[in-house]
């Protein structure tokens, strides 16, 4: 498999929030000199911002599950520039009626369309599938712009009874993520491989466990008999994750691997949750870190149809600048990930705007990016 690293490239140009050119500084000098802000990465690593494909948002930058404020802004300091909601299931008193679940999904989507905590983009408003929802309800949701759904927390006597709602959602352009494995919150039910085969969602949520993993035979059946995306999360079973990602690579199915944190949950608030998963899978599974990083960026973007996740012309300019941390045995960010170290982030950019310098959550980067003109208001952290 081709490792997604751009050779012979040292410059990324952004305008109006979009990447407009990638190449060498010597070829782009006139455009660089004409830029409003120039960020010097001093030879360190530039990568697409991480996408957390399983982040439990509710409303605002607050998590009722952990009673923590500003957690999303803190995730930006962990290199996460976008998150995907698996449904606002932690909302106190969450409704189950058709009108209630539609209202919650539409409200969450609309609020986060207008709210960018820490500069990140929140893809929210995943409708939680319930037996009360009809085909017409999904037409309503589609008209309101809702494009996400989650199965696994509705009031179904048997999870297999949710086939109609999953199909109606998909018919209306809604990407369906399904819980898998053991029950994770009171009132929910285990979702078995047989349920998943029948439901046929677009994404098998936390196939490595959320937090309890599926059986080896069950995972293999999902991989061999379906084409759903396979989500690996920090709040799951690490042994299962390593086995799944190795098997996906061996069978030419790495494009199905998507990475998330599945936090905040009982596991806690984890600004470095996605970065930690990339480090664990790179080091313990012996995989190229750039490839694993793609599982948390481009693969997520393709699966959910997101505008970021790539370093290429036309993509949204969501970018992370990072390096080996002080004291690491490695001398680059990718080398650090390969030995299991968390890289030091020295800049986070979303929509072409510098949002953070000197991450307050990662170790200090050995080489620190600098901005011209200086961005003194961002010079915090480390």
PDB file of N, CA and C in Angstrom, residues 89-154:
ATOM      1  N   UNK A  89     -26.565  11.545  22.645  1.00  0.00           N
ATOM      2  CA  UNK A  89     -27.206  10.576  23.544  1.00  0.00           C
ATOM      3  C   UNK A  89     -27.007  10.899  25.018  1.00  0.00           C
ATOM      4  N   UNK A  90     -26.078  11.789  25.342  1.00  0.00           N
ATOM      5  CA  UNK A  90     -25.842  12.144  26.739  1.00  0.00           C
ATOM      6  C   UNK A  90     -26.656  13.349  27.188  1.00  0.00           C
ATOM      7  N   UNK A  91     -27.550  13.819  26.324  1.00  0.00           N
ATOM      8  CA  UNK A  91     -28.416  14.932  26.714  1.00  0.00           C
ATOM      9  C   UNK A  91     -29.332  14.475  27.848  1.00  0.00           C
ATOM     10  N   UNK A  92     -29.344  15.176  28.973  1.00  0.00           N
ATOM     11  CA  UNK A  92     -30.226  14.777  30.081  1.00  0.00           C
ATOM     12  C   UNK A  92     -31.687  14.760  29.629  1.00  0.00           C
ATOM     13  N   UNK A  93     -32.391  13.677  29.962  1.00  0.00           N
ATOM     14  CA  UNK A  93     -33.799  13.563  29.584  1.00  0.00           C
ATOM     15  C   UNK A  93     -34.000  13.358  28.095  1.00  0.00           C
ATOM     16  N   UNK A  94     -33.038  12.756  27.434  1.00  0.00           N
ATOM     17  CA  UNK A  94     -33.099  12.572  25.977  1.00  0.00           C
ATOM     18  C   UNK A  94     -34.452  12.007  25.537  1.00  0.00           C
ATOM     19  N   UNK A  95     -35.086  12.626  24.529  1.00  0.00           N
ATOM     20  CA  UNK A  95     -36.409  12.180  24.092  1.00  0.00           C
ATOM     21  C   UNK A  95     -36.352  10.895  23.269  1.00  0.00           C
ATOM     22  N   UNK A  96     -37.509  10.217  23.187  1.00  0.00           N
ATOM     23  CA  UNK A  96     -37.634   9.014  22.368  1.00  0.00           C
ATOM     24  C   UNK A  96     -38.759   9.134  21.346  1.00  0.00           C
ATOM     25  N   UNK A  97     -39.607  10.152  21.488  1.00  0.00           N
ATOM     26  CA  UNK A  97     -40.689  10.350  20.525  1.00  0.00           C
ATOM     27  C   UNK A  97     -40.102  10.825  19.205  1.00  0.00           C
ATOM     28  N   UNK A  98     -40.845  10.605  18.125  1.00  0.00           N
ATOM     29  CA  UNK A  98     -40.363  11.014  16.806  1.00  0.00           C
ATOM     30  C   UNK A  98     -40.098  12.514  16.758  1.00  0.00           C
ATOM     31  N   UNK A  99     -41.033  13.298  17.259  1.00  0.00           N
ATOM     32  CA  UNK A  99     -40.861  14.752  17.197  1.00  0.00           C
ATOM     33  C   UNK A  99     -39.694  15.204  18.080  1.00  0.00           C
ATOM     34  N   UNK A 100     -39.502  14.499  19.194  1.00  0.00           N
ATOM     35  CA  UNK A 100     -38.414  14.857  20.106  1.00  0.00           C
ATOM     36  C   UNK A 100     -37.047  14.552  19.529  1.00  0.00           C
ATOM     37  N   UNK A 101     -36.871  13.353  18.949  1.00  0.00           N
ATOM     38  CA  UNK A 101     -35.550  13.009  18.414  1.00  0.00           C
ATOM     39  C   UNK A 101     -35.231  13.853  17.188  1.00  0.00           C
ATOM     40  N   UNK A 102     -36.247  14.185  16.397  1.00  0.00           N
ATOM     41  CA  UNK A 102     -35.999  15.078  15.260  1.00  0.00           C
ATOM     42  C   UNK A 102     -35.593  16.463  15.744  1.00  0.00           C
ATOM     43  N   UNK A 103     -36.301  16.952  16.738  1.00  0.00           N
ATOM     44  CA  UNK A 103     -36.003  18.297  17.252  1.00  0.00           C
ATOM     45  C   UNK A 103     -34.591  18.370  17.818  1.00  0.00           C
ATOM     46  N   UNK A 104     -34.185  17.335  18.563  1.00  0.00           N
ATOM     47  CA  UNK A 104     -32.842  17.335  19.149  1.00  0.00           C
ATOM     48  C   UNK A 104     -31.774  17.313  18.058  1.00  0.00           C
ATOM     49  N   UNK A 105     -31.965  16.476  17.053  1.00  0.00           N
ATOM     50  CA  UNK A 105     -30.977  16.380  15.978  1.00  0.00           C
ATOM     51  C   UNK A 105     -30.875  17.695  15.215  1.00  0.00           C
ATOM     52  N   UNK A 106     -32.007  18.286  14.885  1.00  0.00           N
ATOM     53  CA  UNK A 106     -31.996  19.527  14.118  1.00  0.00           C
ATOM     54  C   UNK A 106     -31.402  20.665  14.937  1.00  0.00           C
ATOM     55  N   UNK A 107     -31.761  20.724  16.222  1.00  0.00           N
ATOM     56  CA  UNK A 107     -31.221  21.781  17.081  1.00  0.00           C
ATOM     57  C   UNK A 107     -29.711  21.652  17.222  1.00  0.00           C
ATOM     58  N   UNK A 108     -29.223  20.426  17.464  1.00  0.00           N
ATOM     59  CA  UNK A 108     -27.782  20.233  17.629  1.00  0.00           C
ATOM     60  C   UNK A 108     -27.037  20.588  16.353  1.00  0.00           C
ATOM     61  N   UNK A 109     -27.541  20.128  15.210  1.00  0.00           N
ATOM     62  CA  UNK A 109     -26.869  20.446  13.952  1.00  0.00           C
ATOM     63  C   UNK A 109     -26.823  21.956  13.722  1.00  0.00           C
ATOM     64  N   UNK A 110     -27.967  22.615  13.912  1.00  0.00           N
ATOM     65  CA  UNK A 110     -28.041  24.045  13.651  1.00  0.00           C
ATOM     66  C   UNK A 110     -27.140  24.841  14.592  1.00  0.00           C
ATOM     67  N   UNK A 111     -27.132  24.467  15.867  1.00  0.00           N
ATOM     68  CA  UNK A 111     -26.282  25.180  16.823  1.00  0.00           C
ATOM     69  C   UNK A 111     -24.810  25.062  16.442  1.00  0.00           C
ATOM     70  N   UNK A 112     -24.362  23.848  16.121  1.00  0.00           N
ATOM     71  CA  UNK A 112     -22.944  23.678  15.820  1.00  0.00           C
ATOM     72  C   UNK A 112     -22.581  24.174  14.426  1.00  0.00           C
ATOM     73  N   UNK A 113     -23.558  24.344  13.542  1.00  0.00           N
ATOM     74  CA  UNK A 113     -23.273  25.021  12.279  1.00  0.00           C
ATOM     75  C   UNK A 113     -22.821  26.458  12.529  1.00  0.00           C
ATOM     76  N   UNK A 114     -23.281  27.017  13.649  1.00  0.00           N
ATOM     77  CA  UNK A 114     -22.985  28.415  13.971  1.00  0.00           C
ATOM     78  C   UNK A 114     -21.975  28.572  15.106  1.00  0.00           C
ATOM     79  N   UNK A 115     -21.363  27.483  15.544  1.00  0.00           N
ATOM     80  CA  UNK A 115     -20.493  27.517  16.718  1.00  0.00           C
ATOM     81  C   UNK A 115     -19.260  26.680  16.438  1.00  0.00           C
ATOM     82  N   UNK A 116     -18.072  27.287  16.550  1.00  0.00           N
ATOM     83  CA  UNK A 116     -16.819  26.614  16.236  1.00  0.00           C
ATOM     84  C   UNK A 116     -15.914  26.652  17.466  1.00  0.00           C
ATOM     85  N   UNK A 117     -16.133  25.787  18.454  1.00  0.00           N
ATOM     86  CA  UNK A 117     -15.309  25.827  19.671  1.00  0.00           C
ATOM     87  C   UNK A 117     -13.826  25.613  19.376  1.00  0.00           C
ATOM     88  N   UNK A 118     -13.020  26.588  19.783  1.00  0.00           N
ATOM     89  CA  UNK A 118     -11.590  26.496  19.522  1.00  0.00           C
ATOM     90  C   UNK A 118     -11.235  26.556  18.057  1.00  0.00           C
ATOM     91  N   UNK A 119     -12.225  26.843  17.207  1.00  0.00           N
ATOM     92  CA  UNK A 119     -12.006  26.857  15.764  1.00  0.00           C
ATOM     93  C   UNK A 119     -12.326  25.553  15.077  1.00  0.00           C
ATOM     94  N   UNK A 120     -12.635  24.491  15.847  1.00  0.00           N
ATOM     95  CA  UNK A 120     -12.929  23.205  15.220  1.00  0.00           C
ATOM     96  C   UNK A 120     -14.306  23.220  14.554  1.00  0.00           C
ATOM     97  N   UNK A 121     -14.507  22.277  13.648  1.00  0.00           N
ATOM     98  CA  UNK A 121     -15.798  22.075  12.993  1.00  0.00           C
ATOM     99  C   UNK A 121     -16.471  20.851  13.631  1.00  0.00           C
ATOM    100  N   UNK A 122     -17.689  21.042  14.132  1.00  0.00           N
ATOM    101  CA  UNK A 122     -18.426  19.971  14.788  1.00  0.00           C
ATOM    102  C   UNK A 122     -19.549  19.502  13.873  1.00  0.00           C
ATOM    103  N   UNK A 123     -19.467  18.266  13.422  1.00  0.00           N
ATOM    104  CA  UNK A 123     -20.513  17.665  12.601  1.00  0.00           C
ATOM    105  C   UNK A 123     -21.484  16.983  13.560  1.00  0.00           C
ATOM    106  N   UNK A 124     -22.522  17.714  13.935  1.00  0.00           N
ATOM    107  CA  UNK A 124     -23.422  17.271  15.001  1.00  0.00           C
ATOM    108  C   UNK A 124     -24.818  16.995  14.450  1.00  0.00           C
ATOM    109  N   UNK A 125     -25.728  16.639  15.364  1.00  0.00           N
ATOM    110  CA  UNK A 125     -27.115  16.408  14.993  1.00  0.00           C
ATOM    111  C   UNK A 125     -27.356  15.047  14.390  1.00  0.00           C
ATOM    112  N   UNK A 126     -26.696  14.006  14.921  1.00  0.00           N
ATOM    113  CA  UNK A 126     -26.972  12.645  14.475  1.00  0.00           C
ATOM    114  C   UNK A 126     -28.273  12.182  15.118  1.00  0.00           C
ATOM    115  N   UNK A 127     -29.268  11.905  14.295  1.00  0.00           N
ATOM    116  CA  UNK A 127     -30.557  11.479  14.842  1.00  0.00           C
ATOM    117  C   UNK A 127     -30.417  10.078  15.435  1.00  0.00           C
ATOM    118  N   UNK A 128     -30.859   9.929  16.664  1.00  0.00           N
ATOM    119  CA  UNK A 128     -30.828   8.619  17.329  1.00  0.00           C
ATOM    120  C   UNK A 128     -32.059   7.837  16.868  1.00  0.00           C
ATOM    121  N   UNK A 129     -31.839   6.717  16.207  1.00  0.00           N
ATOM    122  CA  UNK A 129     -32.949   5.982  15.605  1.00  0.00           C
ATOM    123  C   UNK A 129     -33.845   5.356  16.670  1.00  0.00           C
ATOM    124  N   UNK A 130     -35.150   5.552  16.477  1.00  0.00           N
ATOM    125  CA  UNK A 130     -36.178   5.055  17.387  1.00  0.00           C
ATOM    126  C   UNK A 130     -37.276   4.381  16.574  1.00  0.00           C
ATOM    127  N   UNK A 131     -37.979   3.412  17.164  1.00  0.00           N
ATOM    128  CA  UNK A 131     -39.080   2.746  16.441  1.00  0.00           C
ATOM    129  C   UNK A 131     -40.231   3.684  16.112  1.00  0.00           C
ATOM    130  N   UNK A 132     -40.261   4.849  16.720  1.00  0.00           N
ATOM    131  CA  UNK A 132     -41.329   5.814  16.456  1.00  0.00           C
ATOM    132  C   UNK A 132     -41.133   6.570  15.147  1.00  0.00           C
ATOM    133  N   UNK A 133     -39.954   6.495  14.538  1.00  0.00           N
ATOM    134  CA  UNK A 133     -39.654   7.265  13.328  1.00  0.00           C
ATOM    135  C   UNK A 133     -40.220   6.587  12.076  1.00  0.00           C
ATOM    136  N   UNK A 134     -40.873   7.383  11.225  1.00  0.00           N
ATOM    137  CA  UNK A 134     -41.433   6.890   9.971  1.00  0.00           C
ATOM    138  C   UNK A 134     -40.573   7.361   8.800  1.00  0.00           C
ATOM    139  N   UNK A 135     -40.880   6.849   7.606  1.00  0.00           N
ATOM    140  CA  UNK A 135     -40.137   7.280   6.432  1.00  0.00           C
ATOM    141  C   UNK A 135     -40.253   8.790   6.223  1.00  0.00           C
ATOM    142  N   UNK A 136     -41.439   9.350   6.476  1.00  0.00           N
ATOM    143  CA  UNK A 136     -41.644  10.782   6.303  1.00  0.00           C
ATOM    144  C   UNK A 136     -40.791  11.593   7.282  1.00  0.00           C
ATOM    145  N   UNK A 137     -40.546  11.045   8.475  1.00  0.00           N
ATOM    146  CA  UNK A 137     -39.691  11.745   9.437  1.00  0.00           C
ATOM    147  C   UNK A 137     -38.285  11.922   8.877  1.00  0.00           C
ATOM    148  N   UNK A 138     -37.812  10.928   8.143  1.00  0.00           N
ATOM    149  CA  UNK A 138     -36.472  11.043   7.562  1.00  0.00           C
ATOM    150  C   UNK A 138     -36.448  12.048   6.417  1.00  0.00           C
ATOM    151  N   UNK A 139     -37.565  12.190   5.729  1.00  0.00           N
ATOM    152  CA  UNK A 139     -37.661  13.243   4.720  1.00  0.00           C
ATOM    153  C   UNK A 139     -37.571  14.611   5.398  1.00  0.00           C
ATOM    154  N   UNK A 140     -38.226  14.754   6.552  1.00  0.00           N
ATOM    155  CA  UNK A 140     -38.136  16.009   7.309  1.00  0.00           C
ATOM    156  C   UNK A 140     -36.687  16.298   7.696  1.00  0.00           C
ATOM    157  N   UNK A 141     -36.010  15.268   8.180  1.00  0.00           N
ATOM    158  CA  UNK A 141     -34.622  15.437   8.607  1.00  0.00           C
ATOM    159  C   UNK A 141     -33.720  15.800   7.438  1.00  0.00           C
ATOM    160  N   UNK A 142     -33.945  15.160   6.318  1.00  0.00           N
ATOM    161  CA  UNK A 142     -33.145  15.474   5.130  1.00  0.00           C
ATOM    162  C   UNK A 142     -33.343  16.921   4.708  1.00  0.00           C
ATOM    163  N   UNK A 143     -34.587  17.388   4.740  1.00  0.00           N
ATOM    164  CA  UNK A 143     -34.861  18.775   4.366  1.00  0.00           C
ATOM    165  C   UNK A 143     -34.189  19.762   5.323  1.00  0.00           C
ATOM    166  N   UNK A 144     -34.010  19.339   6.572  1.00  0.00           N
ATOM    167  CA  UNK A 144     -33.358  20.195   7.567  1.00  0.00           C
ATOM    168  C   UNK A 144     -31.835  20.102   7.512  1.00  0.00           C
ATOM    169  N   UNK A 145     -31.307  19.263   6.622  1.00  0.00           N
ATOM    170  CA  UNK A 145     -29.860  19.153   6.458  1.00  0.00           C
ATOM    171  C   UNK A 145     -29.198  18.119   7.350  1.00  0.00           C
ATOM    172  N   UNK A 146     -29.979  17.330   8.095  1.00  0.00           N
ATOM    173  CA  UNK A 146     -29.400  16.287   8.946  1.00  0.00           C
ATOM    174  C   UNK A 146     -28.852  15.172   8.058  1.00  0.00           C
ATOM    175  N   UNK A 147     -27.603  14.787   8.287  1.00  0.00           N
ATOM    176  CA  UNK A 147     -26.994  13.756   7.442  1.00  0.00           C
ATOM    177  C   UNK A 147     -26.297  12.671   8.253  1.00  0.00           C
ATOM    178  N   UNK A 148     -26.561  12.633   9.564  1.00  0.00           N
ATOM    179  CA  UNK A 148     -25.959  11.625  10.432  1.00  0.00           C
ATOM    180  C   UNK A 148     -27.046  10.919  11.231  1.00  0.00           C
ATOM    181  N   UNK A 149     -26.816   9.640  11.527  1.00  0.00           N
ATOM    182  CA  UNK A 149     -27.737   8.884  12.380  1.00  0.00           C
ATOM    183  C   UNK A 149     -26.952   7.877  13.199  1.00  0.00           C
ATOM    184  N   UNK A 150     -27.514   7.519  14.336  1.00  0.00           N
ATOM    185  CA  UNK A 150     -26.892   6.507  15.203  1.00  0.00           C
ATOM    186  C   UNK A 150     -27.948   5.484  15.606  1.00  0.00           C
ATOM    187  N   UNK A 151     -27.600   4.212  15.492  1.00  0.00           N
ATOM    188  CA  UNK A 151     -28.474   3.138  15.949  1.00  0.00           C
ATOM    189  C   UNK A 151     -27.824   2.443  17.143  1.00  0.00           C
ATOM    190  N   UNK A 152     -28.658   2.110  18.130  1.00  0.00           N
ATOM    191  CA  UNK A 152     -28.152   1.349  19.262  1.00  0.00           C
ATOM    192  C   UNK A 152     -28.643   1.849  20.596  1.00  0.00           C
ATOM    193  N   UNK A 153     -29.366   2.977  20.620  1.00  0.00           N
ATOM    194  CA  UNK A 153     -29.826   3.540  21.883  1.00  0.00           C
ATOM    195  C   UNK A 153     -31.326   3.838  21.874  1.00  0.00           C
ATOM    196  N   UNK A 154     -32.018   3.332  20.853  1.00  0.00           N
ATOM    197  CA  UNK A 154     -33.458   3.519  20.782  1.00  0.00           C
ATOM    198  C   UNK A 154     -34.197   2.449  21.567  1.00  0.00           C
TER     199      UNK A 154
END
